[in-house]
mmCIF file of C-alpha atoms and ligand atoms in Angstrom:
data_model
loop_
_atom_site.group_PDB
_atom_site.id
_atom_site.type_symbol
_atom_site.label_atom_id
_atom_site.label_comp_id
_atom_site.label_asym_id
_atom_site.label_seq_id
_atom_site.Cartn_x
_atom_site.Cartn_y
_atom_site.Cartn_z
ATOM 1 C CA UNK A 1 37.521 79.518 -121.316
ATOM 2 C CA UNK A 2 34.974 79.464 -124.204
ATOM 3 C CA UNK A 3 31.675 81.735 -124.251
ATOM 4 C CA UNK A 4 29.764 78.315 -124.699
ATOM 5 C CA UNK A 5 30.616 75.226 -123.178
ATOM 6 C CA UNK A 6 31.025 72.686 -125.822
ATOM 7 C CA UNK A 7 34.387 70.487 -124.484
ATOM 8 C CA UNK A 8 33.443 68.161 -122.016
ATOM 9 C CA UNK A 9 37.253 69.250 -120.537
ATOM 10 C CA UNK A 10 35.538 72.429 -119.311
ATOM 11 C CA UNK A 11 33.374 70.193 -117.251
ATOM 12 C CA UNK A 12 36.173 69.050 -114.816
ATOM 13 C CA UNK A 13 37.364 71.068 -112.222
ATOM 14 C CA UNK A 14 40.567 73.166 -112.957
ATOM 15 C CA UNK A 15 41.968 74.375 -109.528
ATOM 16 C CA UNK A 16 43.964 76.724 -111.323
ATOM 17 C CA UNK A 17 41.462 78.756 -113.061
ATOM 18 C CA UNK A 18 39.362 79.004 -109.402
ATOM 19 C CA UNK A 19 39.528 80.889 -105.863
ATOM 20 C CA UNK A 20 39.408 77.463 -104.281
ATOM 21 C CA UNK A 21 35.912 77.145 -103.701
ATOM 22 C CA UNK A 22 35.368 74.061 -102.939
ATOM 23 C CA UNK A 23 37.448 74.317 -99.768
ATOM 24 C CA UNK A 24 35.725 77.370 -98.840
ATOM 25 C CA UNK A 25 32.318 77.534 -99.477
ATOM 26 C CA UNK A 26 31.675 73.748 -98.381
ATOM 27 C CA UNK A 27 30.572 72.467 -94.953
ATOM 28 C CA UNK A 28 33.197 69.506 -94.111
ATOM 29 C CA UNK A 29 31.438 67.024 -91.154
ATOM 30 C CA UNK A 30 34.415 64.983 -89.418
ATOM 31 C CA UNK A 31 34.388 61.408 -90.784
ATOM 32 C CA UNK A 32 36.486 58.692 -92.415
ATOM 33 C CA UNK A 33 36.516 60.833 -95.133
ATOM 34 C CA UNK A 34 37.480 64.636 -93.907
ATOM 35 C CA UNK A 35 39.785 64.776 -90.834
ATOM 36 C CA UNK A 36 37.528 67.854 -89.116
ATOM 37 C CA UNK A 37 34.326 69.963 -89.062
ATOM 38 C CA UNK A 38 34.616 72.885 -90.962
ATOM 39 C CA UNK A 39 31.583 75.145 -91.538
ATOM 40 C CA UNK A 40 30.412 76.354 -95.121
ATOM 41 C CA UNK A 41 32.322 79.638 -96.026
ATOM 42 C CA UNK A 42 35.146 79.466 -93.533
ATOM 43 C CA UNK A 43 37.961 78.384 -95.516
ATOM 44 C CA UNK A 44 39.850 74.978 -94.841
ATOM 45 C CA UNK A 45 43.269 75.325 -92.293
ATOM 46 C CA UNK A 46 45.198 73.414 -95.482
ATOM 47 C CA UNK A 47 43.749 76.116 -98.058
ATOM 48 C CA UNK A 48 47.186 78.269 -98.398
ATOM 49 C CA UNK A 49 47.242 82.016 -99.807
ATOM 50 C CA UNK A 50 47.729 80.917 -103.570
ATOM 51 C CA UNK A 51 44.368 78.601 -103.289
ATOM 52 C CA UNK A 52 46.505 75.887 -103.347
ATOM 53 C CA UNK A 53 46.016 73.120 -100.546
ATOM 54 C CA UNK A 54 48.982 72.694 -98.659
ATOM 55 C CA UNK A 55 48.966 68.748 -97.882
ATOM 56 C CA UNK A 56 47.675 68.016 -101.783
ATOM 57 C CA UNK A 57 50.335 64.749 -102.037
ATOM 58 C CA UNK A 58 49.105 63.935 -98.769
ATOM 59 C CA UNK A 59 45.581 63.690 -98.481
ATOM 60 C CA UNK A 60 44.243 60.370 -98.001
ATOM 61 C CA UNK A 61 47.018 59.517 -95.296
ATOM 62 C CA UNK A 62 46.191 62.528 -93.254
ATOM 63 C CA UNK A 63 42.481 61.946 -93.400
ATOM 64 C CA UNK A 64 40.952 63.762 -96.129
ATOM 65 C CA UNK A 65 40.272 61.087 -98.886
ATOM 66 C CA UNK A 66 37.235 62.854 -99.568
ATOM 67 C CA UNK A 67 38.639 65.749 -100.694
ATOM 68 C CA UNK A 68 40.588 63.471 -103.339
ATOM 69 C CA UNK A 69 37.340 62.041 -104.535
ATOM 70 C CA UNK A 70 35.715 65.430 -105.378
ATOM 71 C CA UNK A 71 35.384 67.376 -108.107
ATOM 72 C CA UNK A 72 33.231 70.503 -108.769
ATOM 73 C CA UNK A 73 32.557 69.749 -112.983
ATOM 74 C CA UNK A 74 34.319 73.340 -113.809
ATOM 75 C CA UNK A 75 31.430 75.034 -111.559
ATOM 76 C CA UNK A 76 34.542 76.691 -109.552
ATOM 77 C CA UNK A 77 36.224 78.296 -112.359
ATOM 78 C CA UNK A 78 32.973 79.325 -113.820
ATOM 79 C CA UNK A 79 31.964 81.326 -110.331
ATOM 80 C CA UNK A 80 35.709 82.336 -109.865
ATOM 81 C CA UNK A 81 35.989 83.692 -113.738
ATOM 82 C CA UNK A 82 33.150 84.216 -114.817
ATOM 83 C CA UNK A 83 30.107 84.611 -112.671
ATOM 84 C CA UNK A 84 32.801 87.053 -110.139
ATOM 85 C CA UNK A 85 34.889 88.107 -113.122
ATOM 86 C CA UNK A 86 38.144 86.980 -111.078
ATOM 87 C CA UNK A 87 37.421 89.019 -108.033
ATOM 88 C CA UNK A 88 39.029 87.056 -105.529
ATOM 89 C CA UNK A 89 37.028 86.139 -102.494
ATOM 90 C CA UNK A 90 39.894 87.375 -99.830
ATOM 91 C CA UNK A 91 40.301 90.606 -101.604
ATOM 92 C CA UNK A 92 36.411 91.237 -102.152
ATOM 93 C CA UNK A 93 33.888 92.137 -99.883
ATOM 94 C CA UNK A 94 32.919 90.035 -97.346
ATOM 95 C CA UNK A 95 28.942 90.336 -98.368
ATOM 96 C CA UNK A 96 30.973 89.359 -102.332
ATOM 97 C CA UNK A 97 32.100 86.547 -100.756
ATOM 98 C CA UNK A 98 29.043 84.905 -98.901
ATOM 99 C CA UNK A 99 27.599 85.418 -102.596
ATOM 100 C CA UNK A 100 30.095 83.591 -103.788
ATOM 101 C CA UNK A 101 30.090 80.527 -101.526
ATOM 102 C CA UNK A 102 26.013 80.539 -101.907
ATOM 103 C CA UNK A 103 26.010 80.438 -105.688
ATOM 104 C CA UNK A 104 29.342 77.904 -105.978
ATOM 105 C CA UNK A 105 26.726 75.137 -105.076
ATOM 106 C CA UNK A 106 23.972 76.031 -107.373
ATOM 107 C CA UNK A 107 26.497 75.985 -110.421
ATOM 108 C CA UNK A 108 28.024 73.319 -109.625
ATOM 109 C CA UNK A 109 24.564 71.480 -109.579
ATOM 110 C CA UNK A 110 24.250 73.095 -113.211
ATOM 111 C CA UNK A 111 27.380 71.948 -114.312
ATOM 112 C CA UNK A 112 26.572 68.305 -113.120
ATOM 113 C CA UNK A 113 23.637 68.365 -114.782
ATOM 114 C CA UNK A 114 25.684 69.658 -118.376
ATOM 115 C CA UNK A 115 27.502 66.774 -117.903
ATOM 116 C CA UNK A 116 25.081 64.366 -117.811
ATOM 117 C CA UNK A 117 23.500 66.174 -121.330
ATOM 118 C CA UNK A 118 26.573 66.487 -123.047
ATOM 119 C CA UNK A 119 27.108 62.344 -122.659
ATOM 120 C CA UNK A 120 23.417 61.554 -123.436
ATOM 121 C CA UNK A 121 24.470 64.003 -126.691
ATOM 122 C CA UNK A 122 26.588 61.262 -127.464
ATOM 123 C CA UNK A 123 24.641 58.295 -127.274
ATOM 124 C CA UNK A 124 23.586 57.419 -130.913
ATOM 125 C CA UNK A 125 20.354 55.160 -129.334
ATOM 126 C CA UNK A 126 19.251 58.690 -127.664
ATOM 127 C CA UNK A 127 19.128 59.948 -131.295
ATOM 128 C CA UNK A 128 15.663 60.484 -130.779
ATOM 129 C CA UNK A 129 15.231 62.871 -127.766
ATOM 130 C CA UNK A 130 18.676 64.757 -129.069
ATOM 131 C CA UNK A 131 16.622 67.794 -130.168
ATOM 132 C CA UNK A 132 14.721 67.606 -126.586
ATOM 133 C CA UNK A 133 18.399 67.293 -125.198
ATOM 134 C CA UNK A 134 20.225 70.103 -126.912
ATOM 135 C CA UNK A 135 17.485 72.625 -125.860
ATOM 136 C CA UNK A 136 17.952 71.652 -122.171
ATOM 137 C CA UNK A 137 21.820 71.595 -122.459
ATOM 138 C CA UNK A 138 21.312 75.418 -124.192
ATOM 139 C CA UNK A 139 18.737 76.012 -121.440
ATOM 140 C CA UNK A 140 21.073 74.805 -118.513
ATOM 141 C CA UNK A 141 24.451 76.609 -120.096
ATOM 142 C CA UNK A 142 22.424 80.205 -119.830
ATOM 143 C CA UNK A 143 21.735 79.297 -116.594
ATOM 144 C CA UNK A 144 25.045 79.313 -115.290
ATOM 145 C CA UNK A 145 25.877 82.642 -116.884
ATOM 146 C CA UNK A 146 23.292 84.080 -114.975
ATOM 147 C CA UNK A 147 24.347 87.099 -112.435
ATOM 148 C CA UNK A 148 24.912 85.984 -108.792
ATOM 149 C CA UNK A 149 21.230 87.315 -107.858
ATOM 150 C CA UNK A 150 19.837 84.885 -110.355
ATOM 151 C CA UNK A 151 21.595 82.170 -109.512
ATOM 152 C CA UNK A 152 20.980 82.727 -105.689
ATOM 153 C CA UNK A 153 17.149 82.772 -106.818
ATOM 154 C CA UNK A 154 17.247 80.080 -109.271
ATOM 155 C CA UNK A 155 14.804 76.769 -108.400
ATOM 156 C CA UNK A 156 17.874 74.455 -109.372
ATOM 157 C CA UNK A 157 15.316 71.739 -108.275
ATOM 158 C CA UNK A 158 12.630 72.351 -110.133
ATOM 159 C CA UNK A 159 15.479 72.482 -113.172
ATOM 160 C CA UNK A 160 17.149 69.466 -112.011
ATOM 161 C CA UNK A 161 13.521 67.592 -112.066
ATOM 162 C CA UNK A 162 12.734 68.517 -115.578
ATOM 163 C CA UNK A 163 16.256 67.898 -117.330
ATOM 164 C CA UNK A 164 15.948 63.996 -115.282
ATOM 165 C CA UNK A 165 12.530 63.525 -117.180
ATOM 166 C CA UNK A 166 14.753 64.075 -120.065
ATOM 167 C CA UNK A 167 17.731 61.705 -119.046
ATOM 168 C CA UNK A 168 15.042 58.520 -117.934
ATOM 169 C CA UNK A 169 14.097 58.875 -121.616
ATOM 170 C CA UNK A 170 17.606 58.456 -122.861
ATOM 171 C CA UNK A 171 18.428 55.901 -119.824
ATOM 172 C CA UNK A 172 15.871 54.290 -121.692
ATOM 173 C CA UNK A 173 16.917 54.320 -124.959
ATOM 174 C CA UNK A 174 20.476 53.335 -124.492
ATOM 175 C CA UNK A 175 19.905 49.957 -122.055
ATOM 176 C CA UNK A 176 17.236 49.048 -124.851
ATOM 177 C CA UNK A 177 20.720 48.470 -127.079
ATOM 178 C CA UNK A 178 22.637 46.885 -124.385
ATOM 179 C CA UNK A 179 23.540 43.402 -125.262
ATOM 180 C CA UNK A 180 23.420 40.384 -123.241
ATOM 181 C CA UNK A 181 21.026 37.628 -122.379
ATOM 182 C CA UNK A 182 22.031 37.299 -118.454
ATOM 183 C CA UNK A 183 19.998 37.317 -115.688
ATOM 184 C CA UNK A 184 20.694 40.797 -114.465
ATOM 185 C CA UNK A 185 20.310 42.325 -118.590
ATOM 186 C CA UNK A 186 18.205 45.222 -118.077
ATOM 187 C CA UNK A 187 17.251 44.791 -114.520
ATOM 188 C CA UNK A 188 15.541 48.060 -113.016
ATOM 189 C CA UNK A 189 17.770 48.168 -109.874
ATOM 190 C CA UNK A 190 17.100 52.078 -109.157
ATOM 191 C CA UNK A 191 17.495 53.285 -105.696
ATOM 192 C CA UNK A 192 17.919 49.665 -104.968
ATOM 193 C CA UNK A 193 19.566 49.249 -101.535
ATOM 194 C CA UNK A 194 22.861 47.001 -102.167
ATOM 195 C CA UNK A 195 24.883 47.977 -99.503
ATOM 196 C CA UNK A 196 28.232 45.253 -99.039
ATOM 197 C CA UNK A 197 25.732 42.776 -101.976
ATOM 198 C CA UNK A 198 27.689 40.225 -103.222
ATOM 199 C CA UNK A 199 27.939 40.635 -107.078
ATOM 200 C CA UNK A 200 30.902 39.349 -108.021
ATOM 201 C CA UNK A 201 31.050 38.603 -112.070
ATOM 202 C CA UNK A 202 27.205 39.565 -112.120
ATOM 203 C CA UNK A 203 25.743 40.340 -115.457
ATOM 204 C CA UNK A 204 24.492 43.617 -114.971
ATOM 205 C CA UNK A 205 24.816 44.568 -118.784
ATOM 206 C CA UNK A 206 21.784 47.597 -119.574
ATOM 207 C CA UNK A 207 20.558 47.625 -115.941
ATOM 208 C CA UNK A 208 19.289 50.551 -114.028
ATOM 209 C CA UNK A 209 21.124 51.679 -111.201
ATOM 210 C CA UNK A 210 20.364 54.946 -110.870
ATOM 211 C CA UNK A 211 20.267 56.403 -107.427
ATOM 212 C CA UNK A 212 21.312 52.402 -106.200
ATOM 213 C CA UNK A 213 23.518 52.404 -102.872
ATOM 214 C CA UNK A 214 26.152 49.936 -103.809
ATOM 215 C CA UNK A 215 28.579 51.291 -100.462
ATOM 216 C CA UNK A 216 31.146 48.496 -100.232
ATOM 217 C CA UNK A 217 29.329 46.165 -102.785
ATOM 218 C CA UNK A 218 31.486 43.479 -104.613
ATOM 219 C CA UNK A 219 31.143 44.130 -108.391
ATOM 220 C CA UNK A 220 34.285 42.307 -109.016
ATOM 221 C CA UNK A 221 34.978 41.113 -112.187
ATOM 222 C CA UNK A 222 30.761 42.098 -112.840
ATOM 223 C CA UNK A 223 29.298 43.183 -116.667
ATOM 224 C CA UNK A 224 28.085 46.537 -116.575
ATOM 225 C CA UNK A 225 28.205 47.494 -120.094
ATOM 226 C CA UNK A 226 25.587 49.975 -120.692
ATOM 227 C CA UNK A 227 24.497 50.573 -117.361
ATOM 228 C CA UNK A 228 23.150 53.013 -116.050
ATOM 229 C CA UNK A 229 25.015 54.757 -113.146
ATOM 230 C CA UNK A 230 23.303 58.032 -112.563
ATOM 231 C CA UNK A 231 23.969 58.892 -108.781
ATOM 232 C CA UNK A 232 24.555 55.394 -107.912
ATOM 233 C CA UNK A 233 26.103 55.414 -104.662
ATOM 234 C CA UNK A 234 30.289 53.803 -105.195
ATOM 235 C CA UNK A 235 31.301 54.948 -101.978
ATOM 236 C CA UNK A 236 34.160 51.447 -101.158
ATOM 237 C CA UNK A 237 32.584 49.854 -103.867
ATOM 238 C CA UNK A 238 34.973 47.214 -105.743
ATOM 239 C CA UNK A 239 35.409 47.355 -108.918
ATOM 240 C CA UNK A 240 38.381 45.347 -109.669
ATOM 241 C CA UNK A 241 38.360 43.926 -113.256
ATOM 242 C CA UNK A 242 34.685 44.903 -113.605
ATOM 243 C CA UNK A 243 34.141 46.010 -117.380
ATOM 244 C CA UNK A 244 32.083 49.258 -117.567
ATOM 245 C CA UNK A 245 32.692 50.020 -121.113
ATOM 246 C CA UNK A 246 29.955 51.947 -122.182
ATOM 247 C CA UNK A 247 28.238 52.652 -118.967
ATOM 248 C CA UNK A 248 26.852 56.014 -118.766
ATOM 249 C CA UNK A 249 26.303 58.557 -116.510
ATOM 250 C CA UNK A 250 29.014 57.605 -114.566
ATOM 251 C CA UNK A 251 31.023 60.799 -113.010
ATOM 252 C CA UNK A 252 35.030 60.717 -111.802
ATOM 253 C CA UNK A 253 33.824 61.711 -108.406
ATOM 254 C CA UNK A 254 32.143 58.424 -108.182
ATOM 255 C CA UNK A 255 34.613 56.895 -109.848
ATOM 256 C CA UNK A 256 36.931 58.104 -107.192
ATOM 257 C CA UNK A 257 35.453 57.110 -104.623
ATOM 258 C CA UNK A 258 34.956 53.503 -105.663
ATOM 259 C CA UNK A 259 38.028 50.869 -105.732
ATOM 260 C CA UNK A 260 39.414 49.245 -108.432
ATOM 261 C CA UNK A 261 42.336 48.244 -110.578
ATOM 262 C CA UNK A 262 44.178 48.264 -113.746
ATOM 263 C CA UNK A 263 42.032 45.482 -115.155
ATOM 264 C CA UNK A 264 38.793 47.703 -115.146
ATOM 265 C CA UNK A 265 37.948 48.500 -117.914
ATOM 266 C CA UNK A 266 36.093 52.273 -117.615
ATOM 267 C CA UNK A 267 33.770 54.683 -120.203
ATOM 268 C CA UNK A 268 35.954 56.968 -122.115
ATOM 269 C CA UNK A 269 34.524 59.465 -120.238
ATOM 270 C CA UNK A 270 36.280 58.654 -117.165
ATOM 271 C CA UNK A 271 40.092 58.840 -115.982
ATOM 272 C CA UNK A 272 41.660 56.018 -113.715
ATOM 273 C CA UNK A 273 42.065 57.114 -110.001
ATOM 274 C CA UNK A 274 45.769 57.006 -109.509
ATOM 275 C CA UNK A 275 44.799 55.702 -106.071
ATOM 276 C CA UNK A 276 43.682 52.321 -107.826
ATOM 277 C CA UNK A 277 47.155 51.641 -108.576
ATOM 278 C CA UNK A 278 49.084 53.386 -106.235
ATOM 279 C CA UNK A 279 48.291 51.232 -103.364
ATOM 280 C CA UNK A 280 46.225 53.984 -101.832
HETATM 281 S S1 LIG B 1 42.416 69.469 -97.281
HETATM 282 FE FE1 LIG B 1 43.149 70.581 -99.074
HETATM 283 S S2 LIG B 1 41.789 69.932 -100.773
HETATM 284 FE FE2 LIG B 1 40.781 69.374 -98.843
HETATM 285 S S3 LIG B 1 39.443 71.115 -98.364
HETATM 286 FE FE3 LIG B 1 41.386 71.465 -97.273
HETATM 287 S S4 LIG B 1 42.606 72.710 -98.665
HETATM 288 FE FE4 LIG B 1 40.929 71.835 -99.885
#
């Protein structure tokens, strides 16, 4: 792993380089999505001895499709590596440990948040604010390299708060040179509750759907070139030969969780769920 993070590949989860955290340090609340409760820090039954999860080709028919939809952007093999310097959590201490599973969230938040700075770094409209941007992605890359004491004491909050200022501005910027004349170009749809809406081939090119709850919406065959995606809710949400070329601030584990099919067209940013295709 680099010193400085600089590949958006180190920004995706790499089970091999981490302790697996995720299945540790998370609290799991029995739902469609996880098959049982499970408490944060008391590792998953399915986590075997090599960190490996022992039903991996199995999970969405046995009832964990939400573990399939995660991912941690590389905060796991940052606090596994790095932040721990590979001390394994079963070998450690168990005081080690409960550090570990209480600062694997707060990275992870970090590492979200480097995500969303290293795409607005390469939005030529947020040309602008770039100087504003590469001080906060500097700013938020120290941060996770902090020791487990600062991260444990770190307002990722107040952090999160001032980088968003920061990612409005570019939000702003980049659906300004969104094409289209349609009726939904540039709509402000944030937070906008469209649970099961019918939007089937909407033009949605340059709106704002940050923070929108789109759980089981039909966006088939819908524009949303240049949208904006931050933290928009995909949970069931159908994509199928919907064109998002361009969007931004879309993440896989939103991608994941949202249906669709070999005819949508996705940012480069993003891979295709193999679920989409795999009948799954
Ligand atoms: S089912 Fe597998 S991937 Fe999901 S938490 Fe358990 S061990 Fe991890």
């Amino acid at each position: 792993m680099p010193d400085q993070i600089t590949d958006p590949s180190d920004l995706r989860g790499d089970c091999a380089q981490c302790f697996g955290l995720c299945c540790v340090a998370l609290p799991f609340a029995r739902s469609a999505d996880f098959a049982l409760n499970k408490p944060a820090g008391k590792p998953c039954p399915n986590l075997q001895g090599d960190h490996r999860c022992g039903i991996h080709a199995d999970l969405r028919q046995k009832g964990f499709s939400g573990c399939t939809v995660y991912d941690c952007f590389g905060a796991g093999q940052k606090v596994s590596r790095i932040t721990f310097g590979g001390q394994d959590w079963r070998t450690g201490s168990k005081e080690d440990a409960r550090r570990m599973f209480d600062v694997f969230p707060v990275v992870r938040q970090l590492h979200e948040l480097l995500w969303y700075l290293t795409e607005a770094l390469g939005l030529p409209a947020a040309r602008p604010v770039h100087p504003e941007l590469r001080k906060a992605l500097e700013r938020t890359e120290r941060l996770t390299r902090g020791t487990p004491g600062e991260l444990a004491a770190l307002d990722v909050a107040a952090h999160r708060q001032e980088v968003n200022v920061l990612l409005l501005r570019t939000s702003e910027l980049a659906r300004a040179g969104a094409g289209g004349k349609g009726k939904g170009k540039g709509k402000d749809r944030r937070g906008a509750d469209l649970i099961g809406a019918r939007l089937k081939g909407a033009d949605l090119r340059g709106a704002s759907l940050r923070g929108a709850c789109l759980i089981a919406a039909d966006l088939t065959g819908a524009d949303l070139r240049g949208a904006d995606l931050i933290g928009a809710d995909l949970r069931d949400t159908d994509l199928t030969d919907a064109d998002l070329t361009g969007a931004f601030f879309l993440t896989q584990p939103q991608v994941n969780a949202a249906r669709g099919s070999a005819g949508t067209r996705l940012p480069e940013s993003v891979g295709r769920p193999v679920h989409w295709t795999a009948g799954g």
